[in-house]
Amino acid sequence: MVDFFADATPSGETTVAEQIDVSGNIISPGQRVVIVSHNNIRAHHVSKSSYGSFDATTKQFIPQDESTLTRQTSCLLLPEGLQGEIVNVYNTNEWDRAHPILVKFGLDEERNDGYSLPSSFTMHVDAKEIMVVV
């Protein structure tokens, strides 16, 4: 019986699973990243005043019409080119995370991508959705 529990005990030598962006760069906290897929990423956890999308040409925020809100439209669609900063990268060998990268999307003075966000927020993303700004 003692052997059974000894085998179930973690060795303490867990390897870190590196996250690699679409360009092959290793992702780590503190790096600037950019969204690489236009309007495919939805932030559902933002405030109601932030529901909407961005015009692809002018980069202006277009609020969602409240009279037509559905589960599908109750979100902020993240545009391609929107920049954020990596807050944390979870080790997927230790944590079960579908989207292991935590990114902060800040207010205008924290970014130089031309977008004016209605509010700042953090969001978990996958490595294939972002690219490190080098």
PDB file of C-alpha atoms in Angstrom:
ATOM      1  CA  MET A   1       0.000   0.000   0.000  1.00  0.00           C
ATOM      2  CA  VAL A   2       2.875   2.380   0.767  1.00  0.00           C
ATOM      3  CA  ASP A   3       4.320   1.791  -2.723  1.00  0.00           C
ATOM      4  CA  PHE A   4       1.030   2.872  -4.302  1.00  0.00           C
ATOM      5  CA  PHE A   5       1.087   6.297  -2.637  1.00  0.00           C
ATOM      6  CA  ALA A   6       4.809   6.761  -3.248  1.00  0.00           C
ATOM      7  CA  ASP A   7       4.228   6.306  -7.004  1.00  0.00           C
ATOM      8  CA  ALA A   8       1.397   8.873  -7.005  1.00  0.00           C
ATOM      9  CA  THR A   9       3.552  11.573  -5.424  1.00  0.00           C
ATOM     10  CA  PRO A  10       4.870  14.129  -7.940  1.00  0.00           C
ATOM     11  CA  SER A  11       8.640  14.090  -8.321  1.00  0.00           C
ATOM     12  CA  GLY A  12       8.940  17.883  -8.113  1.00  0.00           C
ATOM     13  CA  GLU A  13      10.734  17.980 -11.453  1.00  0.00           C
ATOM     14  CA  THR A  14       8.048  19.361 -13.729  1.00  0.00           C
ATOM     15  CA  THR A  15       9.242  20.631 -17.084  1.00  0.00           C
ATOM     16  CA  VAL A  16       7.862  23.967 -18.198  1.00  0.00           C
ATOM     17  CA  ALA A  17       5.805  23.869 -21.379  1.00  0.00           C
ATOM     18  CA  GLU A  18       6.929  26.814 -23.487  1.00  0.00           C
ATOM     19  CA  GLN A  19       4.310  28.766 -25.416  1.00  0.00           C
ATOM     20  CA  ILE A  20       5.330  29.659 -28.978  1.00  0.00           C
ATOM     21  CA  ASP A  21       3.560  32.395 -31.021  1.00  0.00           C
ATOM     22  CA  VAL A  22       2.605  32.156 -34.716  1.00  0.00           C
ATOM     23  CA  SER A  23       6.065  33.435 -35.743  1.00  0.00           C
ATOM     24  CA  GLY A  24       7.972  30.917 -33.621  1.00  0.00           C
ATOM     25  CA  ASN A  25       8.884  33.320 -30.782  1.00  0.00           C
ATOM     26  CA  ILE A  26       8.862  32.094 -27.175  1.00  0.00           C
ATOM     27  CA  ILE A  27       6.185  33.953 -25.188  1.00  0.00           C
ATOM     28  CA  SER A  28       7.059  35.271 -21.721  1.00  0.00           C
ATOM     29  CA  PRO A  29       5.602  37.793 -19.223  1.00  0.00           C
ATOM     30  CA  GLY A  30       6.263  41.474 -19.939  1.00  0.00           C
ATOM     31  CA  GLN A  31       6.373  41.117 -23.722  1.00  0.00           C
ATOM     32  CA  ARG A  32       4.210  43.216 -26.054  1.00  0.00           C
ATOM     33  CA  VAL A  33       1.957  41.136 -28.306  1.00  0.00           C
ATOM     34  CA  VAL A  34      -0.472  41.812 -31.133  1.00  0.00           C
ATOM     35  CA  ILE A  35      -3.712  40.007 -32.059  1.00  0.00           C
ATOM     36  CA  VAL A  36      -3.285  38.193 -35.397  1.00  0.00           C
ATOM     37  CA  SER A  37      -6.864  37.227 -36.301  1.00  0.00           C
ATOM     38  CA  HIS A  38      -9.455  39.925 -37.116  1.00  0.00           C
ATOM     39  CA  ASN A  39     -12.744  39.731 -35.164  1.00  0.00           C
ATOM     40  CA  ASN A  40     -12.302  36.052 -34.308  1.00  0.00           C
ATOM     41  CA  ILE A  41     -11.583  36.604 -30.617  1.00  0.00           C
ATOM     42  CA  ARG A  42     -14.506  37.643 -28.431  1.00  0.00           C
ATOM     43  CA  ALA A  43     -14.119  39.221 -24.988  1.00  0.00           C
ATOM     44  CA  HIS A  44     -17.396  38.377 -23.232  1.00  0.00           C
ATOM     45  CA  HIS A  45     -16.258  39.476 -19.770  1.00  0.00           C
ATOM     46  CA  VAL A  46     -16.005  43.216 -20.532  1.00  0.00           C
ATOM     47  CA  SER A  47     -18.482  45.807 -19.287  1.00  0.00           C
ATOM     48  CA  LYS A  48     -21.683  46.373 -21.270  1.00  0.00           C
ATOM     49  CA  SER A  49     -20.410  49.771 -22.447  1.00  0.00           C
ATOM     50  CA  SER A  50     -17.511  47.945 -24.146  1.00  0.00           C
ATOM     51  CA  TYR A  51     -19.690  45.632 -26.271  1.00  0.00           C
ATOM     52  CA  GLY A  52     -18.981  46.261 -29.944  1.00  0.00           C
ATOM     53  CA  SER A  53     -16.272  46.075 -32.570  1.00  0.00           C
ATOM     54  CA  PHE A  54     -13.778  48.248 -34.442  1.00  0.00           C
ATOM     55  CA  ASP A  55     -13.854  49.640 -37.957  1.00  0.00           C
ATOM     56  CA  ALA A  56     -11.031  47.931 -39.865  1.00  0.00           C
ATOM     57  CA  THR A  57     -10.073  51.117 -41.729  1.00  0.00           C
ATOM     58  CA  THR A  58     -10.447  53.931 -39.184  1.00  0.00           C
ATOM     59  CA  LYS A  59      -9.830  51.767 -36.067  1.00  0.00           C
ATOM     60  CA  GLN A  60     -12.707  53.579 -34.352  1.00  0.00           C
ATOM     61  CA  PHE A  61     -14.800  51.738 -31.755  1.00  0.00           C
ATOM     62  CA  ILE A  62     -18.351  50.937 -32.906  1.00  0.00           C
ATOM     63  CA  PRO A  63     -20.650  50.273 -29.915  1.00  0.00           C
ATOM     64  CA  GLN A  64     -23.119  47.387 -30.145  1.00  0.00           C
ATOM     65  CA  ASP A  65     -26.752  48.473 -30.511  1.00  0.00           C
ATOM     66  CA  GLU A  66     -28.407  47.502 -27.202  1.00  0.00           C
ATOM     67  CA  SER A  67     -31.711  46.698 -28.925  1.00  0.00           C
ATOM     68  CA  THR A  68     -30.076  43.836 -30.858  1.00  0.00           C
ATOM     69  CA  LEU A  69     -27.975  42.246 -28.073  1.00  0.00           C
ATOM     70  CA  THR A  70     -27.685  38.456 -28.175  1.00  0.00           C
ATOM     71  CA  ARG A  71     -25.202  36.040 -26.597  1.00  0.00           C
ATOM     72  CA  GLN A  72     -23.235  36.237 -29.846  1.00  0.00           C
ATOM     73  CA  THR A  73     -23.056  40.055 -29.815  1.00  0.00           C
ATOM     74  CA  SER A  74     -22.686  40.612 -26.037  1.00  0.00           C
ATOM     75  CA  CYS A  75     -18.926  40.985 -26.335  1.00  0.00           C
ATOM     76  CA  LEU A  76     -16.040  43.050 -27.623  1.00  0.00           C
ATOM     77  CA  LEU A  77     -14.622  41.721 -30.892  1.00  0.00           C
ATOM     78  CA  LEU A  78     -10.835  42.069 -30.763  1.00  0.00           C
ATOM     79  CA  PRO A  79      -9.402  43.412 -34.022  1.00  0.00           C
ATOM     80  CA  GLU A  80      -6.245  42.242 -35.745  1.00  0.00           C
ATOM     81  CA  GLY A  81      -3.405  44.545 -34.713  1.00  0.00           C
ATOM     82  CA  LEU A  82      -4.662  45.291 -31.188  1.00  0.00           C
ATOM     83  CA  GLN A  83      -1.692  45.299 -28.817  1.00  0.00           C
ATOM     84  CA  GLY A  84      -1.440  44.104 -25.237  1.00  0.00           C
ATOM     85  CA  GLU A  85       1.119  43.026 -22.660  1.00  0.00           C
ATOM     86  CA  ILE A  86       1.712  39.483 -21.391  1.00  0.00           C
ATOM     87  CA  VAL A  87       0.889  39.313 -17.679  1.00  0.00           C
ATOM     88  CA  ASN A  88       1.379  35.580 -17.114  1.00  0.00           C
ATOM     89  CA  VAL A  89       2.093  32.390 -19.041  1.00  0.00           C
ATOM     90  CA  TYR A  90       0.725  29.311 -17.288  1.00  0.00           C
ATOM     91  CA  ASN A  91       2.671  26.067 -17.452  1.00  0.00           C
ATOM     92  CA  THR A  92       0.302  23.671 -19.220  1.00  0.00           C
ATOM     93  CA  ASN A  93       2.195  20.729 -17.723  1.00  0.00           C
ATOM     94  CA  GLU A  94       1.001  21.856 -14.269  1.00  0.00           C
ATOM     95  CA  TRP A  95      -2.272  23.648 -15.036  1.00  0.00           C
ATOM     96  CA  ASP A  96      -5.074  22.596 -17.331  1.00  0.00           C
ATOM     97  CA  ARG A  97      -5.495  25.776 -19.390  1.00  0.00           C
ATOM     98  CA  ALA A  98      -7.097  25.914 -22.824  1.00  0.00           C
ATOM     99  CA  HIS A  99      -5.842  29.507 -23.166  1.00  0.00           C
ATOM    100  CA  PRO A 100      -2.677  29.629 -21.023  1.00  0.00           C
ATOM    101  CA  ILE A 101      -1.536  33.194 -21.806  1.00  0.00           C
ATOM    102  CA  LEU A 102      -2.946  36.114 -19.804  1.00  0.00           C
ATOM    103  CA  VAL A 103      -2.800  39.421 -21.714  1.00  0.00           C
ATOM    104  CA  LYS A 104      -3.652  42.912 -20.439  1.00  0.00           C
ATOM    105  CA  PHE A 105      -5.198  45.272 -22.962  1.00  0.00           C
ATOM    106  CA  GLY A 106      -4.713  48.730 -21.489  1.00  0.00           C
ATOM    107  CA  LEU A 107      -5.916  52.224 -22.170  1.00  0.00           C
ATOM    108  CA  ASP A 108      -4.649  54.482 -24.971  1.00  0.00           C
ATOM    109  CA  GLU A 109      -1.520  55.796 -23.251  1.00  0.00           C
ATOM    110  CA  GLU A 110      -0.291  52.209 -22.800  1.00  0.00           C
ATOM    111  CA  ARG A 111      -0.546  51.286 -26.506  1.00  0.00           C
ATOM    112  CA  ASN A 112       0.576  52.628 -29.885  1.00  0.00           C
ATOM    113  CA  ASP A 113      -1.627  50.572 -32.234  1.00  0.00           C
ATOM    114  CA  GLY A 114      -4.145  53.301 -33.142  1.00  0.00           C
ATOM    115  CA  TYR A 115      -7.108  51.683 -31.372  1.00  0.00           C
ATOM    116  CA  SER A 116      -9.012  53.479 -28.631  1.00  0.00           C
ATOM    117  CA  LEU A 117     -10.429  50.879 -26.244  1.00  0.00           C
ATOM    118  CA  PRO A 118     -13.587  51.767 -24.320  1.00  0.00           C
ATOM    119  CA  SER A 119     -12.085  50.108 -21.191  1.00  0.00           C
ATOM    120  CA  SER A 120      -9.018  48.154 -20.146  1.00  0.00           C
ATOM    121  CA  PHE A 121      -9.259  44.421 -19.428  1.00  0.00           C
ATOM    122  CA  THR A 122      -7.260  41.217 -19.121  1.00  0.00           C
ATOM    123  CA  MET A 123      -7.993  38.094 -21.110  1.00  0.00           C
ATOM    124  CA  HIS A 124      -6.685  34.554 -21.549  1.00  0.00           C
ATOM    125  CA  VAL A 125      -5.603  33.777 -25.125  1.00  0.00           C
ATOM    126  CA  ASP A 126      -3.948  30.925 -26.971  1.00  0.00           C
ATOM    127  CA  ALA A 127      -0.475  31.201 -28.538  1.00  0.00           C
ATOM    128  CA  LYS A 128      -1.896  30.870 -32.070  1.00  0.00           C
ATOM    129  CA  GLU A 129      -3.995  34.038 -31.563  1.00  0.00           C
ATOM    130  CA  ILE A 130      -1.074  36.397 -30.857  1.00  0.00           C
ATOM    131  CA  MET A 131       2.362  37.390 -32.105  1.00  0.00           C
ATOM    132  CA  VAL A 132       5.215  38.902 -30.079  1.00  0.00           C
ATOM    133  CA  VAL A 133       6.074  42.479 -31.099  1.00  0.00           C
ATOM    134  CA  VAL A 134       9.832  42.438 -31.614  1.00  0.00           C
TER     135      VAL A 134
END
